[in-house]
Amino acid sequence: AQSVSQHNHHVILSEAASLELGCNYSYGGTVNLFWYVQYPGQHLQLLLKYFSGDPLVKGIKGFEAEFIKSKFSFNLRKPSVQWSDTAEYFCAVNWDDYGGSQGNLIFGKGTKLSVKP
Amino acid sequence: NAGVMQNPRHLVRRRGQEARLRCSPMKGHSHVYWYRQLPEEGLKFMVYLQKENIIDESGMPKERFSAEFPKEGPSILRIQQVVRGDSAAYFCASSPRDREDEQYFGPGTRLTVT
């Protein structure tokens, strides 16, 4: 079955440090890739998404992610984190050619990011 | 422009009771999705509905769980005869027609079964 792995359960960084959160998915084929963020006490929000084209995707708040098809990866990066980036980050994947619908997003377990001021 | 609304935000039920979770999609959205998040787990897809139609229920447990999205009113996720293992956060998302990639999430309903 399709699955999505996020390597780090909890990441602690100081402000201005660089961030990279890993995300790998289990199966090749045509994929749509997403990163969602959940700030404390708030809804899940879409940070960025990749469907096709340039594998380097830029999202909101200075985040970007790179799709590497050969590695089945879609890692999230930010050059310099801020205290306000403290949140939980979820990677999600939808497969175009899997039997499920386009609405069936498969989520990773999430990575909690704590940024120390 | 109100976002996706879910109510109640917290729901406590005793084993054997029924739980009804409601989701009102964003204005103009005709697709609704339900996800469940167990402790220390990611969100798991349950069901995808359009008005009066279930599109994909591949993630729904075979028994006790049902979902509907009537022509009028919110989408309802119904869990009959709840058990402790049903305790979780249940999230609803909505999207415009034919834009399953644009899912906007609600705040979730936290169900506790005692």
Tab-separated table of N, CA and C in Angstrom, chain A residues 7-110:
chain	number	residue	atom	x	y	z
A	7	HIS	N	10.865	11.654	8.262
A	7	HIS	CA	11.955	11.025	9.004
A	7	HIS	C	12.071	11.503	10.436
A	8	ASN	N	11.742	12.742	10.657
A	8	ASN	CA	11.956	13.325	11.980
A	8	ASN	C	10.636	13.548	12.678
A	9	HIS	N	10.568	13.087	13.918
A	9	HIS	CA	9.345	13.305	14.687
A	9	HIS	C	9.337	14.711	15.285
A	10	HIS	N	10.491	15.131	15.795
A	10	HIS	CA	10.571	16.436	16.441
A	10	HIS	C	11.933	17.050	16.122
A	11	VAL	N	11.912	18.259	15.618
A	11	VAL	CA	13.135	18.988	15.296
A	11	VAL	C	13.169	20.265	16.121
A	12	ILE	N	14.306	20.509	16.752
A	12	ILE	CA	14.470	21.732	17.558
A	12	ILE	C	15.606	22.539	16.953
A	13	LEU	N	15.321	23.785	16.625
A	13	LEU	CA	16.322	24.668	16.015
A	13	LEU	C	16.335	26.018	16.706
A	14	SER	N	17.431	26.698	16.590
A	14	SER	CA	17.505	28.089	17.026
A	14	SER	C	17.129	28.984	15.862
A	15	GLU	N	16.666	30.171	16.188
A	15	GLU	CA	16.319	31.128	15.135
A	15	GLU	C	17.516	31.359	14.230
A	16	ALA	N	17.220	31.542	12.956
A	16	ALA	CA	18.206	31.787	11.891
A	16	ALA	C	18.876	30.509	11.389
A	17	ALA	N	18.631	29.393	12.050
A	17	ALA	CA	19.186	28.129	11.537
A	17	ALA	C	18.446	27.731	10.269
A	18	SER	N	19.105	26.896	9.477
A	18	SER	CA	18.454	26.403	8.255
A	18	SER	C	17.671	25.133	8.587
A	19	LEU	N	16.617	24.943	7.801
A	19	LEU	CA	15.703	23.826	8.059
A	19	LEU	C	15.613	22.932	6.842
A	20	GLU	N	15.629	21.629	7.084
A	20	GLU	CA	15.252	20.689	6.038
A	20	GLU	C	14.494	19.549	6.684
A	21	LEU	N	13.268	19.345	6.249
A	21	LEU	CA	12.428	18.257	6.742
A	21	LEU	C	12.258	17.241	5.621
A	22	GLY	N	12.525	15.988	5.953
A	22	GLY	CA	12.482	14.950	4.930
A	22	GLY	C	11.089	14.376	4.733
A	23	CYS	N	10.806	13.995	3.492
A	23	CYS	CA	9.555	13.320	3.147
A	23	CYS	C	9.844	12.360	2.009
A	24	ASN	N	9.517	11.105	2.205
A	24	ASN	CA	9.649	10.100	1.154
A	24	ASN	C	8.332	9.366	0.981
A	25	TYR	N	8.048	8.960	-0.225
A	25	TYR	CA	6.832	8.200	-0.487
A	25	TYR	C	7.205	6.859	-1.096
A	26	SER	N	6.284	5.939	-1.006
A	26	SER	CA	6.642	4.538	-1.187
A	26	SER	C	6.582	4.023	-2.614
A	27	TYR	N	5.926	4.709	-3.480
A	27	TYR	CA	5.599	4.113	-4.776
A	27	TYR	C	5.813	5.133	-5.873
A	28	GLY	N	6.339	4.711	-6.993
A	28	GLY	CA	6.571	5.639	-8.096
A	28	GLY	C	5.299	5.976	-8.827
A	29	GLY	N	5.427	6.357	-10.033
A	29	GLY	CA	4.263	6.757	-10.810
A	29	GLY	C	4.081	8.264	-10.739
A	30	THR	N	2.938	8.705	-11.192
A	30	THR	CA	2.671	10.146	-11.245
A	30	THR	C	2.079	10.596	-9.928
A	31	VAL	N	2.771	11.516	-9.279
A	31	VAL	CA	2.354	11.936	-7.945
A	31	VAL	C	2.079	13.436	-7.893
A	32	ASN	N	1.206	13.796	-6.986
A	32	ASN	CA	0.987	15.184	-6.604
A	32	ASN	C	1.434	15.299	-5.152
A	33	LEU	N	2.215	16.307	-4.845
A	33	LEU	CA	2.888	16.379	-3.546
A	33	LEU	C	2.524	17.669	-2.825
A	34	PHE	N	2.366	17.567	-1.522
A	34	PHE	CA	1.913	18.702	-0.727
A	34	PHE	C	2.689	18.766	0.590
A	35	TRP	N	2.871	19.977	1.078
A	35	TRP	CA	3.266	20.199	2.458
A	35	TRP	C	2.198	21.076	3.110
A	36	TYR	N	1.728	20.594	4.270
A	36	TYR	CA	0.779	21.352	5.077
A	36	TYR	C	1.457	21.736	6.388
A	37	VAL	N	0.985	22.824	6.982
A	37	VAL	CA	1.499	23.270	8.274
A	37	VAL	C	0.319	23.494	9.219
A	38	GLN	N	0.543	23.129	10.458
A	38	GLN	CA	-0.477	23.382	11.477
A	38	GLN	C	0.184	24.143	12.615
A	39	TYR	N	-0.115	25.451	12.701
A	39	TYR	CA	0.396	26.253	13.806
A	39	TYR	C	-0.405	25.930	15.057
A	40	PRO	N	0.184	26.141	16.226
A	40	PRO	CA	-0.502	25.778	17.467
A	40	PRO	C	-1.900	26.384	17.540
A	41	GLY	N	-2.872	25.529	17.753
A	41	GLY	CA	-4.249	25.978	17.901
A	41	GLY	C	-4.941	26.373	16.612
A	42	GLN	N	-4.319	26.114	15.484
A	42	GLN	CA	-4.912	26.535	14.208
A	42	GLN	C	-5.178	25.348	13.289
A	43	HIS	N	-5.855	25.660	12.145
A	43	HIS	CA	-6.168	24.637	11.154
A	43	HIS	C	-4.936	24.238	10.372
A	44	LEU	N	-5.030	23.105	9.731
A	44	LEU	CA	-4.051	22.741	8.718
A	44	LEU	C	-4.129	23.739	7.564
A	45	GLN	N	-2.968	24.206	7.133
A	45	GLN	CA	-2.933	25.142	6.004
A	45	GLN	C	-1.966	24.601	4.956
A	46	LEU	N	-2.299	24.826	3.700
A	46	LEU	CA	-1.418	24.402	2.623
A	46	LEU	C	-0.222	25.343	2.536
A	47	LEU	N	0.963	24.767	2.573
A	47	LEU	CA	2.212	25.535	2.511
A	47	LEU	C	2.693	25.634	1.068
A	48	LEU	N	2.680	24.518	0.372
A	48	LEU	CA	3.052	24.489	-1.038
A	48	LEU	C	2.648	23.148	-1.644
A	49	LYS	N	2.659	23.117	-2.974
A	49	LYS	CA	2.286	21.876	-3.657
A	49	LYS	C	3.060	21.754	-4.964
A	50	TYR	N	3.217	20.523	-5.404
A	50	TYR	CA	3.868	20.236	-6.673
A	50	TYR	C	2.977	19.307	-7.483
A	51	PHE	N	2.752	19.692	-8.749
A	51	PHE	CA	2.009	18.820	-9.652
A	51	PHE	C	2.876	18.417	-10.828
A	52	SER	N	3.558	19.374	-11.411
A	52	SER	CA	4.407	19.096	-12.573
A	52	SER	C	5.284	20.319	-12.789
A	53	GLY	N	6.234	20.204	-13.719
A	53	GLY	CA	7.060	21.351	-14.065
A	53	GLY	C	8.305	21.424	-13.196
A	54	ASP	N	8.718	22.633	-12.884
A	54	ASP	CA	9.943	22.861	-12.117
A	54	ASP	C	9.876	22.086	-10.799
A	55	PRO	N	10.850	21.205	-10.556
A	55	PRO	CA	10.793	20.398	-9.338
A	55	PRO	C	11.087	21.186	-8.063
A	56	LEU	N	11.551	22.405	-8.206
A	56	LEU	CA	11.771	23.256	-7.040
A	56	LEU	C	10.562	24.171	-6.911
A	57	VAL	N	9.835	23.977	-5.825
A	57	VAL	CA	8.568	24.687	-5.644
A	57	VAL	C	8.719	25.686	-4.512
A	58	LYS	N	8.255	26.890	-4.748
A	58	LYS	CA	8.300	27.907	-3.679
A	58	LYS	C	6.902	28.080	-3.102
A	59	GLY	N	6.852	28.155	-1.761
A	59	GLY	CA	5.571	28.325	-1.101
A	59	GLY	C	5.530	29.615	-0.316
A	60	ILE	N	4.603	29.655	0.622
A	60	ILE	CA	4.450	30.859	1.428
A	60	ILE	C	5.511	30.931	2.522
A	61	LYS	N	5.719	32.111	3.050
A	61	LYS	CA	6.588	32.344	4.210
A	61	LYS	C	8.031	31.881	3.999
A	62	GLY	N	8.498	31.901	2.782
A	62	GLY	CA	9.896	31.598	2.514
A	62	GLY	C	10.237	30.122	2.430
A	63	PHE	N	9.224	29.259	2.472
A	63	PHE	CA	9.458	27.823	2.368
A	63	PHE	C	9.582	27.409	0.900
A	64	GLU	N	10.359	26.361	0.685
A	64	GLU	CA	10.447	25.754	-0.637
A	64	GLU	C	10.613	24.244	-0.466
A	65	ALA	N	10.329	23.517	-1.532
A	65	ALA	CA	10.494	22.063	-1.487
A	65	ALA	C	10.996	21.603	-2.840
A	66	GLU	N	11.778	20.529	-2.811
A	66	GLU	CA	12.342	19.993	-4.043
A	66	GLU	C	11.877	18.573	-4.252
A	67	PHE	N	11.320	18.322	-5.414
A	67	PHE	CA	10.870	16.995	-5.802
A	67	PHE	C	12.029	16.294	-6.509
A	68	ILE	N	12.470	15.175	-5.951
A	68	ILE	CA	13.499	14.371	-6.606
A	68	ILE	C	12.875	13.017	-6.921
A	69	LYS	N	12.516	12.846	-8.176
A	69	LYS	CA	11.751	11.664	-8.563
A	69	LYS	C	12.525	10.379	-8.312
A	70	SER	N	13.831	10.412	-8.579
A	70	SER	CA	14.641	9.197	-8.445
A	70	SER	C	14.751	8.744	-6.992
A	71	LYS	N	14.563	9.673	-6.078
A	71	LYS	CA	14.654	9.347	-4.655
A	71	LYS	C	13.288	9.263	-3.997
A	72	PHE	N	12.231	9.439	-4.757
A	72	PHE	CA	10.853	9.446	-4.216
A	72	PHE	C	10.771	10.423	-3.031
A	73	SER	N	11.388	11.584	-3.190
A	73	SER	CA	11.439	12.500	-2.053
A	73	SER	C	10.871	13.876	-2.401
A	74	PHE	N	10.444	14.562	-1.368
A	74	PHE	CA	9.890	15.925	-1.504
A	74	PHE	C	10.214	16.654	-0.205
A	75	ASN	N	11.477	17.019	-0.040
A	75	ASN	CA	11.933	17.622	1.218
A	75	ASN	C	11.595	19.100	1.284
A	76	LEU	N	11.249	19.527	2.465
A	76	LEU	CA	10.882	20.926	2.720
A	76	LEU	C	12.092	21.655	3.272
A	77	ARG	N	12.314	22.884	2.804
A	77	ARG	CA	13.481	23.650	3.253
A	77	ARG	C	13.091	25.103	3.538
A	78	LYS	N	13.882	25.674	4.450
A	78	LYS	CA	13.816	27.118	4.671
A	78	LYS	C	15.203	27.553	5.112
A	79	PRO	N	15.773	28.576	4.491
A	79	PRO	CA	17.158	28.944	4.780
A	79	PRO	C	17.374	29.462	6.202
A	80	SER	N	16.345	30.147	6.742
A	80	SER	CA	16.529	30.784	8.042
A	80	SER	C	15.180	30.794	8.768
A	81	VAL	N	15.064	29.957	9.787
A	81	VAL	CA	13.761	29.838	10.464
A	81	VAL	C	13.572	30.949	11.485
A	82	GLN	N	12.297	31.204	11.779
A	82	GLN	CA	11.931	32.178	12.800
A	82	GLN	C	11.124	31.477	13.888
A	83	TRP	N	11.040	32.128	15.025
A	83	TRP	CA	10.267	31.568	16.136
A	83	TRP	C	8.828	31.266	15.705
A	84	SER	N	8.301	32.106	14.818
A	84	SER	CA	6.917	31.938	14.367
A	84	SER	C	6.728	30.726	13.451
A	85	ASP	N	7.807	30.070	13.075
A	85	ASP	CA	7.686	28.845	12.271
A	85	ASP	C	7.423	27.613	13.141
A	86	THR	N	7.413	27.798	14.442
A	86	THR	CA	7.088	26.693	15.355
A	86	THR	C	5.706	26.162	15.014
A	87	ALA	N	5.639	24.898	14.650
A	87	ALA	CA	4.396	24.305	14.148
A	87	ALA	C	4.642	22.829	13.883
A	88	GLU	N	3.578	22.158	13.437
A	88	GLU	CA	3.734	20.780	12.969
A	88	GLU	C	3.581	20.776	11.451
A	89	TYR	N	4.447	20.045	10.789
A	89	TYR	CA	4.499	20.044	9.323
A	89	TYR	C	4.173	18.639	8.812
A	90	PHE	N	3.241	18.591	7.867
A	90	PHE	CA	2.792	17.320	7.309
A	90	PHE	C	3.057	17.280	5.811
A	91	CYS	N	3.645	16.192	5.379
A	91	CYS	CA	3.810	15.925	3.957
A	91	CYS	C	2.631	15.055	3.507
A	92	ALA	N	2.114	15.289	2.313
A	92	ALA	CA	0.993	14.492	1.807
A	92	ALA	C	1.193	14.230	0.317
A	93	VAL	N	0.713	13.078	-0.108
A	93	VAL	CA	0.904	12.656	-1.501
A	93	VAL	C	-0.409	12.107	-2.044
A	94	ASN	N	-0.653	12.383	-3.302
A	94	ASN	CA	-1.770	11.769	-4.020
A	94	ASN	C	-1.214	11.186	-5.300
A	95	TRP	N	-1.619	9.939	-5.598
A	95	TRP	CA	-1.118	9.275	-6.791
A	95	TRP	C	-2.158	9.357	-7.907
A	96	ASP	N	-1.751	9.837	-9.050
A	96	ASP	CA	-2.657	9.961	-10.189
A	96	ASP	C	-3.114	8.617	-10.719
A	97	ASP	N	-2.268	7.635	-10.663
A	97	ASP	CA	-2.555	6.380	-11.336
A	97	ASP	C	-2.803	5.249	-10.346
A	98	TYR	N	-3.150	5.621	-9.120
A	98	TYR	CA	-3.549	4.610	-8.142
A	98	TYR	C	-5.058	4.493	-8.205
A	99	GLY	N	-5.601	3.394	-7.687
A	99	GLY	CA	-7.029	3.172	-7.833
A	99	GLY	C	-7.915	4.151	-7.099
A	100	GLY	N	-7.380	4.820	-6.080
A	100	GLY	CA	-8.219	5.739	-5.317
A	100	GLY	C	-8.513	7.018	-6.074
A	101	SER	N	-9.327	7.849	-5.485
A	101	SER	CA	-9.716	9.093	-6.138
A	101	SER	C	-8.615	10.126	-5.989
A	102	GLN	N	-8.786	11.206	-6.731
A	102	GLN	CA	-7.846	12.316	-6.631
A	102	GLN	C	-7.929	12.986	-5.263
A	103	GLY	N	-9.019	12.766	-4.569
A	103	GLY	CA	-9.188	13.414	-3.278
A	103	GLY	C	-8.529	12.687	-2.128
A	104	ASN	N	-7.981	11.525	-2.393
A	104	ASN	CA	-7.430	10.677	-1.346
A	104	ASN	C	-5.977	11.054	-1.103
A	105	LEU	N	-5.758	11.933	-0.127
A	105	LEU	CA	-4.402	12.325	0.225
A	105	LEU	C	-3.852	11.364	1.263
A	106	ILE	N	-2.620	10.912	1.051
A	106	ILE	CA	-1.940	10.077	2.032
A	106	ILE	C	-0.962	10.966	2.783
A	107	PHE	N	-1.116	11.049	4.089
A	107	PHE	CA	-0.297	11.933	4.912
A	107	PHE	C	0.818	11.172	5.618
A	108	GLY	N	1.936	11.862	5.828
A	108	GLY	CA	2.943	11.381	6.754
A	108	GLY	C	2.500	11.650	8.186
A	109	LYS	N	3.284	11.161	9.144
A	109	LYS	CA	2.896	11.305	10.551
A	109	LYS	C	3.165	12.693	11.106
A	110	GLY	N	3.852	13.512	10.354
A	110	GLY	CA	4.100	14.869	10.805
A	110	GLY	C	5.443	15.027	11.497
